[in-house]
Tab-separated table of C-alpha atoms and ligand atoms in Angstrom:
chain	number	residue	atom	x	y	z
D	1	UNK	CA	66.615	165.681	94.103
D	2	UNK	CA	66.546	166.472	97.812
D	3	UNK	CA	67.459	163.719	100.229
D	4	UNK	CA	64.974	162.987	103.013
D	5	UNK	CA	65.404	161.836	106.604
D	6	UNK	CA	63.720	158.809	108.018
D	7	UNK	CA	63.176	158.080	111.752
D	8	UNK	CA	64.862	155.008	113.212
D	9	UNK	CA	61.547	153.136	113.135
D	10	UNK	CA	61.305	153.764	109.432
D	11	UNK	CA	58.358	155.975	109.632
D	12	UNK	CA	58.994	158.879	107.077
D	13	UNK	CA	59.761	162.039	108.905
D	14	UNK	CA	57.832	163.636	106.078
D	15	UNK	CA	54.623	161.648	106.189
D	16	UNK	CA	51.996	163.522	104.317
D	17	UNK	CA	54.466	165.403	102.134
D	18	UNK	CA	54.658	164.650	98.462
D	19	UNK	CA	57.332	162.136	97.185
D	20	UNK	CA	56.191	162.695	93.530
D	21	UNK	CA	54.733	165.806	91.989
D	22	UNK	CA	53.851	165.831	88.317
D	23	UNK	CA	51.997	168.710	86.557
D	24	UNK	CA	51.189	169.183	83.022
D	25	UNK	CA	53.642	166.543	81.855
D	26	UNK	CA	53.948	166.230	78.052
D	27	UNK	CA	56.074	163.751	76.276
D	28	UNK	CA	56.282	163.402	72.453
D	29	UNK	CA	58.149	160.899	70.301
D	30	UNK	CA	58.464	162.727	67.077
D	31	UNK	CA	54.980	163.796	66.268
D	32	UNK	CA	53.364	161.264	68.582
D	33	UNK	CA	52.176	162.623	71.874
D	34	UNK	CA	52.444	159.914	74.527
D	35	UNK	CA	51.979	161.921	77.786
D	36	UNK	CA	49.338	164.719	77.320
D	37	UNK	CA	49.388	167.070	80.191
D	38	UNK	CA	49.588	164.415	82.940
D	39	UNK	CA	49.018	165.293	86.583
D	40	UNK	CA	50.048	163.043	89.351
D	41	UNK	CA	50.971	163.136	93.049
D	42	UNK	CA	52.207	160.354	95.345
D	43	UNK	CA	52.603	161.000	99.012
D	44	UNK	CA	55.568	159.740	101.011
D	45	UNK	CA	54.828	156.167	102.244
D	46	UNK	CA	51.915	155.758	99.848
D	47	UNK	CA	51.275	152.820	97.613
D	48	UNK	CA	49.944	153.798	94.278
D	49	UNK	CA	48.999	151.220	91.480
D	50	UNK	CA	49.014	152.528	87.998
D	51	UNK	CA	46.985	150.725	85.410
D	52	UNK	CA	46.178	151.307	81.785
D	53	UNK	CA	46.047	149.725	78.327
D	54	UNK	CA	49.179	148.769	76.590
D	55	UNK	CA	50.839	151.783	75.025
D	56	UNK	CA	49.004	154.369	77.193
D	57	UNK	CA	52.363	155.695	78.525
D	58	UNK	CA	53.000	154.048	81.891
D	59	UNK	CA	56.497	152.989	81.311
D	60	UNK	CA	57.285	156.358	79.637
D	61	UNK	CA	56.173	158.076	82.882
D	62	UNK	CA	58.290	155.708	85.036
D	63	UNK	CA	61.314	156.377	82.840
D	64	UNK	CA	60.830	160.096	83.359
D	65	UNK	CA	60.466	159.777	87.132
D	66	UNK	CA	63.714	157.812	87.541
D	67	UNK	CA	65.550	160.348	85.371
D	68	UNK	CA	66.146	158.121	82.361
D	69	UNK	CA	64.329	160.582	80.073
D	70	UNK	CA	64.593	164.271	80.571
D	71	UNK	CA	63.306	165.433	77.228
D	72	UNK	CA	59.956	166.514	78.473
D	73	UNK	CA	57.709	169.551	78.896
D	74	UNK	CA	56.031	170.250	82.201
D	75	UNK	CA	56.880	169.669	85.975
D	76	UNK	CA	58.102	166.413	87.287
D	77	UNK	CA	59.643	166.405	90.788
D	78	UNK	CA	60.780	163.482	92.914
D	79	UNK	CA	61.520	164.322	96.641
D	80	UNK	CA	64.293	161.966	97.690
D	81	UNK	CA	65.985	158.895	96.269
D	82	UNK	CA	64.495	156.466	93.591
D	83	UNK	CA	64.938	152.809	92.888
D	84	UNK	CA	63.410	150.948	90.037
D	85	UNK	CA	62.498	147.228	89.355
D	86	UNK	CA	61.551	146.342	85.871
D	87	UNK	CA	59.484	143.531	84.445
D	88	UNK	CA	62.856	141.781	83.635
D	89	UNK	CA	65.223	141.472	86.577
D	90	UNK	CA	68.200	142.742	84.466
D	91	UNK	CA	70.818	141.053	86.530
D	92	UNK	CA	74.470	141.004	85.276
D	93	UNK	CA	75.235	137.314	84.466
D	94	UNK	CA	78.894	137.676	85.099
D	95	UNK	CA	78.450	138.733	88.721
D	96	UNK	CA	77.213	136.675	91.661
D	97	UNK	CA	73.850	137.447	93.158
D	98	UNK	CA	75.114	139.399	96.133
D	99	UNK	CA	77.381	141.561	93.915
D	100	UNK	CA	74.399	142.162	91.705
D	101	UNK	CA	72.552	143.456	94.786
D	102	UNK	CA	75.071	145.950	95.879
D	103	UNK	CA	76.204	146.992	92.375
D	104	UNK	CA	77.425	150.549	92.486
D	105	UNK	CA	76.668	150.982	96.127
D	106	UNK	CA	79.194	152.466	98.410
D	107	UNK	CA	78.922	150.933	101.975
D	108	UNK	CA	81.521	149.668	104.391
D	109	UNK	CA	80.695	145.909	104.128
D	110	UNK	CA	78.962	145.332	100.883
D	111	UNK	CA	78.781	141.580	101.279
D	112	UNK	CA	76.996	141.887	104.708
D	113	UNK	CA	74.699	144.530	103.419
D	114	UNK	CA	73.766	142.361	100.389
D	115	UNK	CA	73.219	139.293	102.644
D	116	UNK	CA	70.870	141.311	104.794
D	117	UNK	CA	68.843	142.463	101.754
D	118	UNK	CA	68.765	139.007	100.400
D	119	UNK	CA	67.540	137.649	103.669
D	120	UNK	CA	64.625	140.024	103.455
D	121	UNK	CA	63.535	138.284	100.277
D	122	UNK	CA	64.341	134.880	101.624
D	123	UNK	CA	67.334	134.336	99.410
D	124	UNK	CA	70.293	134.627	101.835
D	125	UNK	CA	71.400	131.148	100.834
D	126	UNK	CA	71.755	132.094	97.148
D	127	UNK	CA	74.088	135.027	97.813
D	128	UNK	CA	76.944	133.232	95.972
D	129	UNK	CA	74.943	131.847	93.109
D	130	UNK	CA	75.123	132.925	89.516
D	131	UNK	CA	72.061	134.721	88.164
D	132	UNK	CA	71.651	132.118	85.472
D	133	UNK	CA	70.997	129.439	88.085
D	134	UNK	CA	68.030	131.341	89.510
D	135	UNK	CA	64.300	130.678	88.786
D	136	UNK	CA	62.291	133.631	87.451
D	137	UNK	CA	60.733	134.294	90.860
D	138	UNK	CA	64.075	134.161	92.528
D	139	UNK	CA	65.679	136.547	90.026
D	140	UNK	CA	62.710	138.896	90.546
D	141	UNK	CA	63.327	138.809	94.348
D	142	UNK	CA	67.000	139.679	93.789
D	143	UNK	CA	65.972	142.562	91.733
D	144	UNK	CA	63.670	143.662	94.548
D	145	UNK	CA	66.501	143.251	97.154
D	146	UNK	CA	68.701	145.455	94.798
D	147	UNK	CA	66.078	148.121	94.674
D	148	UNK	CA	65.449	148.137	98.454
D	149	UNK	CA	69.029	147.881	99.632
D	150	UNK	CA	69.307	151.431	98.389
D	151	UNK	CA	66.477	152.474	100.892
D	152	UNK	CA	64.647	154.643	98.386
D	153	UNK	CA	62.123	157.158	99.131
D	154	UNK	CA	60.453	156.226	96.017
D	155	UNK	CA	60.239	152.598	94.628
D	156	UNK	CA	59.054	152.427	90.944
D	157	UNK	CA	57.896	148.885	89.954
D	158	UNK	CA	57.164	148.433	86.184
D	159	UNK	CA	55.138	145.089	85.944
D	160	UNK	CA	57.781	143.304	88.101
D	161	UNK	CA	55.621	140.130	88.374
D	162	UNK	CA	54.059	139.885	84.924
D	163	UNK	CA	56.343	137.119	83.718
D	164	UNK	CA	55.791	134.912	86.821
D	165	UNK	CA	53.351	132.049	87.304
D	166	UNK	CA	50.129	132.763	89.385
D	167	UNK	CA	51.334	131.161	92.528
D	168	UNK	CA	54.749	132.923	92.551
D	169	UNK	CA	53.042	136.014	91.734
D	170	UNK	CA	50.779	135.794	94.763
D	171	UNK	CA	53.828	135.108	96.956
D	172	UNK	CA	55.511	138.154	95.558
D	173	UNK	CA	52.395	140.310	96.397
D	174	UNK	CA	52.611	139.238	100.066
D	175	UNK	CA	56.356	139.865	99.949
D	176	UNK	CA	56.095	143.285	98.454
D	177	UNK	CA	53.348	144.180	100.932
D	178	UNK	CA	55.618	143.189	103.857
D	179	UNK	CA	58.601	145.089	102.539
D	180	UNK	CA	56.528	148.167	101.919
D	181	UNK	CA	55.067	147.983	105.445
D	182	UNK	CA	58.738	147.645	106.893
D	183	UNK	CA	60.535	150.206	104.849
D	184	UNK	CA	57.596	152.558	103.979
D	185	UNK	CA	58.791	154.017	100.623
D	186	UNK	CA	56.348	155.649	98.353
D	187	UNK	CA	55.596	153.033	95.691
D	188	UNK	CA	54.328	153.485	92.178
D	189	UNK	CA	53.497	150.016	90.754
D	190	UNK	CA	52.566	149.565	87.111
D	191	UNK	CA	50.497	146.497	86.529
D	192	UNK	CA	47.985	145.022	84.220
D	193	UNK	CA	46.599	142.944	87.151
D	194	UNK	CA	43.701	144.464	88.767
D	195	UNK	CA	43.708	142.077	91.711
D	196	UNK	CA	47.355	142.860	92.286
D	197	UNK	CA	46.415	146.621	92.552
D	198	UNK	CA	43.422	145.777	94.676
D	199	UNK	CA	45.499	143.691	97.111
D	200	UNK	CA	48.334	146.198	97.411
D	201	UNK	CA	47.454	149.810	96.840
D	202	UNK	CA	46.261	152.762	98.759
D	203	UNK	CA	45.174	154.349	95.650
D	204	UNK	CA	44.528	152.977	92.072
D	205	UNK	CA	45.094	155.251	89.110
D	206	UNK	CA	43.966	154.360	85.593
D	207	UNK	CA	45.823	156.029	82.689
D	208	UNK	CA	44.695	156.464	79.104
D	209	UNK	CA	45.920	158.388	76.189
D	210	UNK	CA	48.698	159.953	78.285
D	211	UNK	CA	46.629	161.153	81.234
D	212	UNK	CA	45.115	159.901	84.472
D	213	UNK	CA	41.427	159.286	83.763
D	214	UNK	CA	40.301	157.599	87.001
D	215	UNK	CA	41.299	157.383	90.644
D	216	UNK	CA	40.028	154.932	93.284
D	217	UNK	CA	41.067	155.258	96.977
D	218	UNK	CA	41.156	151.923	98.928
D	219	UNK	CA	40.639	152.114	102.598
D	220	UNK	CA	40.030	148.295	103.388
D	221	UNK	CA	42.566	147.045	105.871
D	222	UNK	CA	45.245	144.532	104.717
D	223	UNK	CA	45.447	141.682	104.203
D	224	UNK	CA	42.388	142.228	101.934
D	225	UNK	CA	39.524	139.955	100.906
D	226	UNK	CA	39.316	140.360	97.234
D	227	UNK	CA	35.690	139.113	97.221
D	228	UNK	CA	34.652	142.180	99.320
D	229	UNK	CA	36.285	144.457	96.705
D	230	UNK	CA	34.291	142.973	93.750
D	231	UNK	CA	32.319	146.219	93.111
D	232	UNK	CA	35.630	148.269	93.013
D	233	UNK	CA	37.152	145.626	90.713
D	234	UNK	CA	34.152	146.098	88.286
D	235	UNK	CA	34.651	149.853	88.464
D	236	UNK	CA	38.406	149.621	87.697
D	237	UNK	CA	37.773	147.191	84.842
D	238	UNK	CA	35.240	149.546	83.309
D	239	UNK	CA	37.801	152.414	83.515
D	240	UNK	CA	40.043	150.043	81.499
D	241	UNK	CA	37.281	149.531	78.985
D	242	UNK	CA	36.462	145.851	80.101
D	243	UNK	CA	33.089	144.745	80.933
D	244	UNK	CA	33.657	141.996	83.563
D	245	UNK	CA	30.170	140.486	82.895
D	246	UNK	CA	31.668	139.466	79.614
D	247	UNK	CA	34.000	137.141	81.352
D	248	UNK	CA	33.641	133.765	79.529
D	249	UNK	CA	29.822	133.864	79.764
D	250	UNK	CA	28.213	133.919	76.283
D	251	UNK	CA	24.894	132.602	77.467
D	252	UNK	CA	23.211	136.140	77.281
D	253	UNK	CA	24.834	137.046	74.037
D	254	UNK	CA	22.313	135.307	71.751
W	1	ATP	N1	61.739	155.457	72.526
W	1	ATP	C1	60.572	155.516	71.849
W	1	ATP	N2	60.452	155.999	70.646
W	1	ATP	C2	59.307	156.049	70.029
W	1	ATP	N3	58.089	155.840	70.600
W	1	ATP	C3	58.051	155.270	71.902
W	1	ATP	C4	59.357	155.117	72.624
W	1	ATP	N4	59.088	154.676	73.873
W	1	ATP	C5	57.739	154.461	73.844
W	1	ATP	N5	57.208	154.801	72.689
W	1	ATP	C6	55.714	154.760	72.361
W	1	ATP	O1	54.945	155.415	73.376
W	1	ATP	C7	53.812	154.827	73.629
W	1	ATP	C8	53.759	154.492	75.247
W	1	ATP	O2	54.752	153.583	75.513
W	1	ATP	P1	54.871	152.910	76.941
W	1	ATP	O3	55.967	151.921	76.841
W	1	ATP	O4	55.010	154.020	77.888
W	1	ATP	O5	53.549	152.214	77.160
W	1	ATP	P2	52.996	151.369	78.414
W	1	ATP	O6	51.740	152.041	78.877
W	1	ATP	O7	54.116	151.133	79.249
W	1	ATP	O8	52.561	150.006	77.650
W	1	ATP	P3	52.621	148.444	78.191
W	1	ATP	O9	51.549	148.242	79.069
W	1	ATP	O10	52.503	147.703	76.885
W	1	ATP	O11	53.996	148.343	78.768
W	1	ATP	C9	53.829	153.541	72.803
W	1	ATP	O12	52.962	153.761	71.739
W	1	ATP	C10	55.245	153.326	72.485
W	1	ATP	O13	55.310	152.752	71.045
W	2	MG	MG1	55.167	149.394	79.887
């Protein structure tokens, strides 16, 4: 993977170029084909949300993009460095928060580097805490700090907020939006939450049976009013096989 330069302002020197290029990707587990000739591109600095039913192959794709699974057919290229945050924060219980953040990172002053990253997720005061003493949302913020401290060109997020309560999730959306605007990595966010995708993404992709079956480009400025995006929300839900007029209203069913 080639390393990429960034300007001091954090604007990618390669804006417009591709951070991810996937063509004809096929992944089989035994006789089961999970990715079936998938094509995908993500531009540097672009925020892409990936939705799809359970089992449609989203996590499999992310594992391939971050190099955890190389047993594939087809082309999968990432231009630059990659960080991942999973649904579970996956912190090491026997290391303090700040040591988790800089785990494996070679820098002159790891503690100061970790504190700066923790300050970005409003957790500087928990640097010396043990992971078990954190709330779910705090642990997830540590996981984000750990991903961002590596200043990745590509940030892969696999349902990182799914386990959080609704209010914490909204706060996390705002935080991720701010961090993305500041650091400008390309982001590929896997989520089941259509509103999360509408709030954050430049582009929404819907995956089914191992391929991208729909693409929606969002041009509305941020922060977004979700009410104004209701027609798009309906379209995305339809791509997912959900008819949102079914939502809890049985009055027309008779
Ligand atoms: N290591 C594995 N061995 C065998 N089958 C696997 C393996 N990993 C994933 N699969 C299968 O591949 C399919 C896609 O799995 P994947 O985890 O990519 O789905 P997903 O879209 O992330 O689903 P979810 O939304 O539930 O997280 C599933 O049917 C799963 O059972
Ligand atoms: Mg998954």
